[in-house]
Coordinates of C-alpha atoms in Angstrom, one line a residue:
M1 CA 76.1 97.4 56.9
P2 CA 79.3 95.6 57.3
H3 CA 81.4 96.8 60.4
R4 CA 84.6 97.1 58.5
T5 CA 83.2 100.3 56.6
R6 CA 81.6 101.7 59.7
R7 CA 84.1 104.8 60.2
R8 CA 84.1 105.6 56.3
A9 CA 80.3 105.3 56.3
A10 CA 80.4 107.8 59.3
A11 CA 81.7 110.6 57.3
T12 CA 79.5 110.0 54.5
A13 CA 76.5 109.9 56.7
V14 CA 77.3 113.0 58.5
G15 CA 77.7 114.6 55.2
L16 CA 74.2 113.4 53.9
L17 CA 72.4 114.4 57.1
M18 CA 73.9 117.9 57.1
L19 CA 73.2 118.4 53.2
G20 CA 69.6 117.5 53.9
L21 CA 69.1 119.5 57.2
A22 CA 70.6 122.4 55.3
A23 CA 67.8 122.6 53.1
C24 CA 65.7 123.7 55.9
S25 CA 65.8 127.3 56.9
E26 CA 68.1 127.9 59.9
D27 CA 66.3 131.2 60.6
A28 CA 62.9 129.7 60.7
P29 CA 61.3 129.1 64.2
Q30 CA 61.7 125.7 65.8
S31 CA 58.1 124.4 65.7
K32 CA 56.9 122.1 68.7
D33 CA 55.0 120.1 66.1
L34 CA 57.2 116.8 65.7
S35 CA 54.5 114.9 63.4
G36 CA 56.8 115.0 60.6
N37 CA 59.9 113.9 62.8
R38 CA 58.5 110.3 64.1
A39 CA 60.0 108.1 61.4
G40 CA 61.3 105.1 63.4
A41 CA 59.9 106.5 66.6
M42 CA 57.8 104.1 69.0
A43 CA 54.1 105.4 69.3
E44 CA 54.2 104.3 73.1
Y45 CA 57.4 104.5 75.0
G46 CA 57.7 104.8 78.7
V47 CA 59.7 104.0 81.8
G48 CA 60.9 100.5 81.7
D49 CA 60.3 100.0 78.0
Q50 CA 62.9 98.7 75.7
F51 CA 63.4 101.0 72.8
K52 CA 63.3 99.5 69.4
A53 CA 63.1 101.8 66.2
T54 CA 60.3 100.5 64.0
E55 CA 62.7 100.9 61.0
T56 CA 66.4 100.4 60.9
I57 CA 68.2 104.1 61.5
S58 CA 71.8 105.0 61.4
F59 CA 72.9 108.0 63.5
P60 CA 76.3 109.6 63.3
I61 CA 78.0 110.0 66.5
L62 CA 81.0 112.0 67.6
Y63 CA 83.3 109.3 69.2
N64 CA 86.0 110.0 71.7
N65 CA 88.6 107.2 70.9
H66 CA 90.3 106.1 74.2
S67 CA 93.9 104.8 73.6
F68 CA 93.3 102.1 76.4
Y69 CA 90.6 100.6 74.2
P70 CA 91.0 101.8 70.5
L71 CA 87.8 101.8 68.5
K72 CA 87.0 98.4 66.7
D73 CA 84.4 98.0 64.1
E74 CA 84.0 94.4 64.9
W75 CA 83.1 95.0 68.7
P76 CA 79.9 93.1 69.7
F77 CA 78.5 96.3 71.3
W78 CA 77.7 97.5 67.9
S79 CA 75.9 94.3 66.6
E80 CA 74.1 93.7 69.9
L81 CA 73.0 97.5 70.0
T82 CA 71.6 97.2 66.6
R83 CA 69.8 93.9 67.4
R84 CA 68.2 95.4 70.5
T85 CA 67.2 98.9 69.3
N86 CA 67.3 98.6 65.4
V87 CA 69.8 101.7 65.5
R88 CA 73.1 101.7 63.7
L89 CA 75.5 104.1 65.2
E90 CA 78.1 105.5 62.9
P91 CA 81.1 106.8 65.1
V92 CA 83.2 109.8 63.9
A93 CA 86.3 108.9 66.0
V94 CA 88.4 111.7 67.3
P95 CA 91.3 110.8 69.6
L96 CA 91.0 111.5 73.0
S97 CA 93.8 114.1 73.3
D98 CA 92.2 116.4 70.3
Y99 CA 88.4 115.7 71.2
E100 CA 87.7 118.9 72.7
Q101 CA 89.3 121.0 69.9
K102 CA 88.0 118.9 67.2
R103 CA 84.3 118.9 68.6
S104 CA 84.7 122.8 68.7
L105 CA 85.8 123.0 65.1
L106 CA 83.1 120.6 63.8
I107 CA 80.3 122.5 65.6
G108 CA 81.6 125.7 64.6
A109 CA 81.8 124.7 60.9
G110 CA 78.1 123.1 60.9
D111 CA 79.7 119.6 60.4
A112 CA 79.2 118.0 63.8
P113 CA 77.2 114.8 64.1
P114 CA 73.7 114.8 65.7
I115 CA 74.9 113.4 68.7
I116 CA 78.0 114.9 70.7
P117 CA 78.6 113.0 73.7
K118 CA 81.6 113.5 76.3
T119 CA 80.9 117.3 76.8
Y120 CA 81.5 118.7 80.4
H121 CA 79.6 121.6 81.7
P122 CA 79.9 124.5 81.1
A123 CA 81.7 123.8 77.6
E124 CA 78.3 123.8 76.0
N125 CA 78.0 127.4 76.7
A126 CA 80.2 128.3 73.9
F127 CA 77.8 127.1 71.4
V128 CA 74.5 128.3 72.7
S129 CA 74.4 131.9 71.3
S130 CA 75.3 130.6 67.7
G131 CA 72.4 128.3 67.6
A132 CA 74.5 125.4 66.8
I133 CA 73.2 123.0 69.5
L134 CA 69.6 122.2 70.8
P135 CA 68.0 123.2 73.7
V136 CA 67.5 119.9 75.1
S137 CA 65.0 120.9 77.9
D138 CA 62.3 121.5 75.1
Y139 CA 62.2 117.7 74.5
L140 CA 62.4 116.0 77.7
D141 CA 58.9 114.8 77.3
L142 CA 60.4 112.3 74.8
M143 CA 63.0 111.0 77.4
P144 CA 60.8 109.4 80.3
H145 CA 63.8 107.6 81.9
L146 CA 65.7 110.7 82.2
K147 CA 62.8 112.7 83.3
D148 CA 62.0 109.8 85.9
K149 CA 65.6 109.8 87.2
I150 CA 65.7 113.7 87.7
D151 CA 62.3 113.3 89.9
K152 CA 63.1 110.3 91.8
W153 CA 66.6 111.3 92.5
R154 CA 65.5 114.9 93.2
L155 CA 68.2 116.3 90.8
Q156 CA 66.4 119.5 90.0
P157 CA 68.6 121.8 92.0
E158 CA 71.7 120.3 89.8
I159 CA 69.8 120.5 86.5
D160 CA 69.2 124.2 87.1
T161 CA 72.8 124.8 87.1
L162 CA 72.8 123.9 83.6
R163 CA 70.3 126.4 82.6
Q164 CA 70.9 129.5 80.3
S165 CA 69.3 132.9 80.5
D166 CA 66.3 131.7 78.6
G167 CA 65.5 129.2 81.3
K168 CA 66.5 126.2 79.0
F169 CA 69.6 123.9 79.3
Y170 CA 71.5 122.5 76.3
L171 CA 73.4 119.6 77.8
L172 CA 71.8 116.0 78.7
P173 CA 74.0 115.5 81.6
G174 CA 75.1 112.0 83.0
V175 CA 73.0 111.5 86.1
H176 CA 73.9 109.6 89.3
E177 CA 71.8 108.5 92.1
K178 CA 74.6 109.3 94.7
P179 CA 77.8 111.2 94.2
T180 CA 80.9 109.0 93.2
H181 CA 84.2 110.6 93.6
E182 CA 87.0 108.6 91.7
Y183 CA 90.2 110.5 91.9
S184 CA 92.7 110.8 94.7
L185 CA 96.4 109.6 95.3
A186 CA 98.0 106.3 95.2
I187 CA 100.8 105.8 97.6
R188 CA 103.4 103.0 98.0
Q189 CA 102.0 100.9 101.0
D190 CA 105.3 99.0 101.3
V191 CA 107.3 102.1 101.7
L192 CA 104.8 103.2 104.4
D193 CA 105.5 100.2 106.2
Q194 CA 109.3 100.6 105.9
L195 CA 109.1 103.8 107.2
G196 CA 106.6 102.6 110.1
L197 CA 103.9 105.1 109.0
P198 CA 100.3 104.9 108.6
V199 CA 98.2 105.9 105.5
P200 CA 97.8 109.7 105.7
K201 CA 94.2 111.0 106.4
T202 CA 95.0 114.8 106.0
W203 CA 97.1 116.9 103.6
D204 CA 99.2 117.8 106.6
E205 CA 99.8 114.1 107.5
L206 CA 100.6 113.6 103.8
H207 CA 103.3 116.3 104.1
T208 CA 104.8 114.3 107.1
V209 CA 104.9 111.4 105.1
L210 CA 106.5 112.9 102.2
K211 CA 109.1 114.5 104.4
A212 CA 109.9 111.1 105.7
M213 CA 110.1 109.5 102.2
K214 CA 112.6 112.4 101.0
A215 CA 114.6 111.7 104.2
R216 CA 114.9 108.2 103.5
Y217 CA 115.3 108.4 99.7
P218 CA 117.0 112.0 99.2
D219 CA 117.4 111.4 95.3
T220 CA 113.6 111.0 94.8
Y221 CA 110.6 113.4 94.5
P222 CA 108.4 111.6 96.6
L223 CA 105.0 112.9 94.8
S224 CA 105.2 113.1 90.9
E225 CA 101.8 113.7 89.5
R226 CA 100.3 112.7 86.0
W227 CA 97.4 114.2 84.3
A228 CA 99.4 117.6 83.6
K229 CA 98.0 118.0 80.0
P230 CA 96.2 119.7 78.6
T231 CA 95.3 121.3 82.0
P232 CA 98.3 121.7 84.0
G233 CA 98.2 119.9 87.6
G234 CA 94.9 119.1 86.6
N235 CA 94.0 116.3 89.0
L236 CA 96.6 117.4 91.8
L237 CA 95.1 121.0 91.7
N238 CA 91.4 119.6 91.6
I239 CA 91.7 117.5 94.5
V240 CA 93.9 119.8 96.8
G241 CA 91.6 122.6 95.9
A242 CA 88.5 120.8 96.8
S243 CA 90.0 120.0 100.2
F244 CA 90.9 123.6 100.7
G245 CA 87.3 124.6 99.9
T246 CA 88.0 126.1 96.3
Q247 CA 88.0 125.0 92.8
A248 CA 91.1 124.6 90.8
G249 CA 92.6 122.4 88.0
W250 CA 90.1 120.2 86.2
S251 CA 87.3 121.9 88.4
Y252 CA 88.3 125.4 87.8
Q253 CA 85.2 127.9 87.5
H254 CA 85.8 131.6 87.5
A255 CA 82.9 132.4 90.0
S256 CA 82.5 130.6 93.5
W257 CA 79.6 130.9 95.6
D258 CA 80.0 132.6 98.9
A259 CA 77.0 131.3 100.9
A260 CA 77.8 133.4 104.0
A261 CA 78.0 136.7 101.8
G262 CA 75.3 135.6 99.5
R263 CA 77.2 136.4 96.4
F264 CA 79.9 134.9 94.0
T265 CA 83.4 135.8 94.3
Y266 CA 86.1 135.3 92.1
T267 CA 87.9 132.0 92.5
G268 CA 91.5 132.7 91.7
A269 CA 91.4 135.6 94.2
T270 CA 89.8 133.9 97.3
E271 CA 91.7 133.1 100.5
Q272 CA 91.0 129.5 99.7
Y273 CA 92.8 129.6 96.6
R274 CA 95.8 131.2 98.1
Q275 CA 96.0 128.7 101.0
M276 CA 96.0 126.0 98.5
L277 CA 98.8 127.5 96.6
Q278 CA 100.8 128.1 100.1
Y279 CA 100.4 124.3 100.7
L280 CA 101.7 123.3 97.3
H281 CA 104.4 125.8 97.1
K282 CA 105.6 124.4 100.5
L283 CA 105.8 120.9 99.0
V284 CA 107.8 122.0 96.0
A285 CA 110.0 124.1 97.9
E286 CA 111.2 121.1 100.3
G287 CA 111.7 118.7 97.4
L288 CA 108.5 116.7 98.0
L289 CA 106.6 117.6 94.9
D290 CA 108.3 117.1 91.5
P291 CA 108.1 120.4 89.7
E292 CA 107.5 118.5 86.5
S293 CA 104.1 117.5 87.8
F294 CA 102.5 120.4 86.2
T295 CA 104.1 119.9 82.7
Q296 CA 105.1 116.1 82.2
T297 CA 103.3 113.5 80.1
D298 CA 101.7 110.6 81.7
D299 CA 103.9 108.2 80.6
A300 CA 106.8 110.2 82.3
A301 CA 104.9 110.3 85.6
R302 CA 104.2 106.5 85.4
Q303 CA 107.9 105.8 84.5
K304 CA 109.2 107.5 87.8
L305 CA 106.8 105.7 90.0
A306 CA 107.7 102.4 88.2
N307 CA 111.4 103.0 88.6
G308 CA 111.2 103.9 92.2
K309 CA 112.0 107.6 91.5
S310 CA 108.6 108.5 93.1
F311 CA 106.2 106.9 95.7
V312 CA 102.9 108.7 95.2
I313 CA 100.8 109.5 92.0
G314 CA 97.3 110.5 91.1
A315 CA 95.1 107.7 90.5
N316 CA 91.5 106.5 90.0
A317 CA 90.3 102.7 90.1
Q318 CA 91.1 102.1 86.4
T319 CA 94.7 103.8 86.2
L320 CA 95.5 102.1 89.4
V321 CA 94.7 98.6 88.2
N322 CA 95.4 99.1 84.3
E323 CA 98.5 101.1 84.5
N324 CA 100.3 101.8 87.8
R325 CA 100.1 98.2 89.3
P326 CA 101.4 96.6 86.0
D327 CA 104.1 99.1 85.8
L328 CA 105.2 98.3 89.1
A329 CA 105.1 94.5 88.6
K330 CA 107.4 94.6 85.9
T331 CA 110.2 96.8 87.7
L332 CA 109.4 96.4 91.5
P333 CA 107.5 93.2 92.2
N334 CA 107.5 93.6 95.6
A335 CA 105.9 97.1 95.7
K336 CA 102.5 97.5 96.9
L337 CA 100.2 100.6 95.7
V338 CA 97.1 101.4 97.3
K339 CA 94.6 104.3 96.6
I340 CA 93.9 106.5 99.7
P341 CA 90.8 108.1 100.5
L342 CA 90.9 112.1 99.5
P343 CA 93.1 113.5 102.4
V344 CA 91.0 116.0 104.4
G345 CA 91.9 120.0 104.5
P346 CA 90.6 123.0 105.9
A347 CA 87.1 122.3 104.2
G348 CA 86.6 119.1 106.4
E349 CA 85.4 115.8 105.4
I350 CA 83.7 116.5 102.3
N351 CA 82.7 114.5 99.0
P352 CA 83.4 116.9 96.3
A353 CA 81.8 114.5 93.5
S354 CA 78.8 116.1 91.6
R355 CA 75.8 114.1 90.8
L356 CA 76.2 115.2 87.2
E357 CA 78.8 114.3 85.0
S358 CA 79.8 114.8 81.2
G359 CA 76.9 114.6 79.0
I360 CA 75.4 114.9 75.4
M361 CA 75.0 118.0 73.2
I362 CA 72.5 117.5 70.1
S363 CA 73.4 119.5 67.1
K364 CA 70.3 121.8 66.5
K365 CA 70.0 120.6 62.9
A366 CA 68.9 117.2 64.1
R367 CA 65.7 118.7 65.2
D368 CA 64.5 118.8 61.4
S369 CA 65.4 115.2 61.0
R370 CA 62.5 112.8 60.1
N371 CA 64.0 110.4 62.8
F372 CA 64.4 113.2 65.4
V373 CA 61.9 111.6 68.0
A374 CA 63.4 108.1 67.5
M375 CA 66.8 109.6 68.2
M376 CA 65.7 111.2 71.6
Q377 CA 64.1 107.9 72.5
F378 CA 67.2 106.0 71.6
I379 CA 69.4 108.3 73.7
D380 CA 67.0 108.1 76.6
W381 CA 67.1 104.2 76.6
L382 CA 70.8 103.8 76.1
W383 CA 72.1 106.4 78.5
Y384 CA 69.3 106.8 81.0
S385 CA 67.2 103.7 81.2
D386 CA 68.4 101.1 83.9
A387 CA 68.5 98.4 81.0
G388 CA 70.4 100.5 78.6
Q389 CA 72.8 101.5 81.4
E390 CA 73.5 97.7 82.5
F391 CA 73.9 97.0 78.8
A392 CA 76.5 99.6 78.2
R393 CA 78.4 98.7 81.2
W394 CA 78.2 94.9 81.4
G395 CA 77.4 93.8 78.1
V396 CA 75.4 90.7 77.2
E397 CA 74.2 88.3 79.9
G398 CA 75.7 84.7 79.2
T399 CA 78.2 86.2 77.0
T400 CA 80.4 88.8 79.0
Y401 CA 78.5 88.1 82.5
T402 CA 76.3 85.9 84.4
R403 CA 74.0 86.4 87.1
D404 CA 73.3 84.5 90.3
G405 CA 70.1 83.7 92.0
S406 CA 70.0 86.7 94.0
G407 CA 70.4 88.8 90.8
R408 CA 74.2 89.7 91.4
R409 CA 76.2 89.9 88.4
A410 CA 79.7 88.5 87.7
L411 CA 81.9 88.5 84.8
V412 CA 82.4 85.3 82.8
P413 CA 85.8 83.8 83.8
D414 CA 87.5 84.4 80.4
V415 CA 86.5 88.3 80.5
N416 CA 88.4 90.7 82.5
V417 CA 88.0 94.4 83.3
L418 CA 89.8 96.5 86.0
G419 CA 91.8 93.4 87.1
L420 CA 88.7 91.2 88.3
N421 CA 89.6 88.3 86.3
P422 CA 93.5 89.0 85.7
R423 CA 94.2 85.9 83.9
A424 CA 91.4 86.1 81.5
G425 CA 92.1 86.0 77.8
R426 CA 89.6 88.7 76.6
H427 CA 89.0 92.1 77.9
L428 CA 85.4 93.8 78.4
Q429 CA 86.6 97.1 76.9
K430 CA 89.3 96.0 74.4
D431 CA 87.5 93.1 72.8
F432 CA 83.8 93.6 73.3
G433 CA 83.5 97.5 73.4
F434 CA 81.4 97.6 76.8
Y435 CA 82.2 99.8 79.7
N436 CA 83.1 102.5 77.3
G437 CA 83.4 106.0 78.6
V438 CA 81.4 107.2 75.6
F439 CA 78.2 105.3 76.6
T440 CA 78.7 104.6 80.3
Y441 CA 77.4 107.6 82.0
G442 CA 75.9 107.5 85.6
G443 CA 73.3 105.6 86.9
K444 CA 72.0 103.7 90.4
L445 CA 74.7 103.6 93.0
E446 CA 74.7 99.5 92.8
L447 CA 75.2 99.6 89.0
V448 CA 77.9 102.4 89.1
Q449 CA 79.8 100.3 92.0
S450 CA 79.1 96.9 90.4
F451 CA 82.6 96.6 88.9
F452 CA 84.5 97.9 91.8
S453 CA 87.0 95.6 93.9
P454 CA 86.4 95.5 97.4
E455 CA 89.2 97.9 97.7
E456 CA 87.3 100.2 95.7
L457 CA 84.3 99.7 97.5
E458 CA 85.8 100.5 100.7
F459 CA 87.2 103.9 99.2
Q460 CA 83.9 104.5 98.0
R461 CA 82.3 104.0 101.5
A462 CA 84.8 106.1 103.1
M463 CA 83.9 109.0 100.6
N464 CA 80.1 108.4 101.0
A465 CA 80.2 108.8 104.5
R466 CA 81.5 112.4 103.9
K467 CA 79.2 115.4 103.3
P468 CA 78.5 116.3 99.9
V469 CA 79.5 119.6 98.8
G470 CA 76.6 121.9 98.1
V471 CA 75.3 123.0 94.9
A472 CA 76.0 126.5 93.9
P473 CA 72.9 128.6 92.6
P474 CA 72.7 129.3 88.8
Y475 CA 73.7 132.5 87.1
P476 CA 72.6 131.9 83.6
L477 CA 73.8 135.0 81.1
T478 CA 72.0 136.5 78.2
D479 CA 73.6 136.1 74.8
S480 CA 75.1 139.9 75.3
E481 CA 76.6 139.2 78.8
R482 CA 77.8 135.7 77.6
E483 CA 79.7 137.4 74.8
Q484 CA 81.1 140.0 76.9
A485 CA 82.0 137.4 79.7
S486 CA 83.8 135.3 77.1
L487 CA 86.0 138.3 76.1
W488 CA 87.1 138.5 79.8
E489 CA 87.2 134.8 80.6
T490 CA 90.1 133.8 78.5
P491 CA 92.6 136.4 79.8
L492 CA 91.5 136.0 83.4
K493 CA 91.8 132.3 83.3
D494 CA 95.2 132.3 81.4
F495 CA 96.4 134.8 84.0
V496 CA 95.3 132.6 86.8
T497 CA 96.7 129.5 85.5
Q498 CA 100.1 131.1 84.6
N499 CA 100.3 132.6 88.1
T500 CA 99.1 129.4 89.9
L501 CA 102.1 127.7 88.7
K502 CA 104.3 130.7 89.3
F503 CA 103.2 130.9 93.0
I504 CA 103.6 127.0 93.4
L505 CA 107.2 126.6 91.7
G506 CA 108.5 129.7 93.6
Q507 CA 109.0 131.7 90.5
R508 CA 106.8 134.3 92.1
P509 CA 106.8 135.0 95.8
L510 CA 103.2 134.5 97.6
T511 CA 104.0 137.9 99.4
E512 CA 102.8 139.3 96.0
W513 CA 99.3 137.7 96.5
D514 CA 97.9 141.4 96.9
T515 CA 99.6 142.6 93.9
Y516 CA 98.4 139.6 91.9
V517 CA 94.8 140.4 92.9
T518 CA 95.2 144.0 91.9
E519 CA 96.4 142.9 88.7
L520 CA 93.2 140.5 88.2
R521 CA 91.0 143.6 88.9
G522 CA 93.1 145.2 85.8
K523 CA 91.8 142.1 83.8
N524 CA 88.1 143.0 84.3
M525 CA 87.8 140.6 87.5
D526 CA 85.5 143.0 89.3
A527 CA 83.2 143.7 86.1
Y528 CA 83.0 140.1 85.5
L529 CA 81.9 139.4 89.1
E530 CA 79.2 142.1 88.6
L531 CA 77.9 140.4 85.5
V532 CA 77.7 137.2 87.2
N533 CA 76.1 138.3 90.5
K534 CA 73.5 140.5 88.5
A535 CA 72.6 137.3 86.5
H536 CA 72.1 135.3 89.8
E537 CA 70.0 138.1 91.1
R538 CA 67.8 138.3 88.0
F539 CA 67.6 134.5 87.8
Q540 CA 66.6 134.3 91.4
K541 CA 63.9 137.2 90.9
E542 CA 62.4 135.2 88.0
N543 CA 62.5 131.9 89.3
G544 CA 62.1 132.2 93.2

């Protein structure tokens, strides 16, 4: 199929697939017999095998279209993937900004493609009771590479956190050999040098640094954060919260495990959460943190940094190299921006990263496809085999990268990514389609870090030396419990979000904390916790 028709064909393919599957009764029990679903599948497929369908197959896939490397039909990724696997992927492209909403609409309408990637747990919970997505744990025998990594890397405790009340899980997660924490703060090293200050190692030291910056440059907000949409303060609350022993922003969960008490508590009402708010409020009150950090666009935050109106911003390896440093090079060419290890807070020197990351849901209707087994084998190879993960990340040996006598990979001189070959004429993501967030999930530590610059490797060494955060036990809810919990969760989260911002920005004094907690109780906080803790106790009793 010509690449130029890929996106149009994707819509057609989804429609044909769903029409064919709709002929099968959705009320019929799912049979374990897969004899009628093996068209194109390999008869023998195991760990280390290259998957190649026995006939050419096309699979529609929901595609999260990233603005930094917009989808191109002519990417070599597509043709090379087909050459290796005999599979054509038909992306149904959705802009990054609309991805979660569009995904929900498609699943709710029964129009989702069979492969639904870039799903962060627990987003899949919303689709379990309706029967719209597949209990993928029933089909792990079709995925030898994933099973091998779960066993070899002892990932079962993390996998158990995905389980529903039926004991099954409905998301194929990205899996890491070791936790990899990516997000922290980037700070102007040249300004630190000017002030005679070292890189801050704790949040208290960061406070001291920001005060010195403000004293020297009173017309600035030293810290002006990005990633405020769609989650207000998404990254900043996430990283500060982790350092204070809680979950906030991107990582917010209603229930937090209290190991000492042996039960779950409500996150937004914990002392750790209050202390986090107190710290951030202090920064705002002293003019050190831009109040717009919780509402502004990324472009606005980047512009403030580039214009010298701020000196600290949230960053990961890609945004540091692809955005912030080029921004500064145009306006303040002598500026030096560095990403610092996550500052240490009351929780101590911890690494908050999970060994699981976003993963893949499978439309339940896909189970009835004649190519179902081949699809699961294909997913297993591309997302979970060492060879598939290397291909998705590095591309084609001899075209995008080379390998020396010791097996070490290097980009060819004319290909750049993450600033590794800054003068190269072609870009691995933009021009080839590799190192794409839709397909690049997890893997061995060596592979995950294989693009990291010496600077980023040093950051990772500092983070890996810290103690990983423990895995909270599971509390899978029944369908009726999930329905009830869903009715409580939205108003609870909205209330926590609103008051989080009010407390930080000084629109509500922290002396009203006890009143706020009482208001949470009025929104069924205690009933929610009772539901969660009963589910946890039930799971423990049934599973040991």
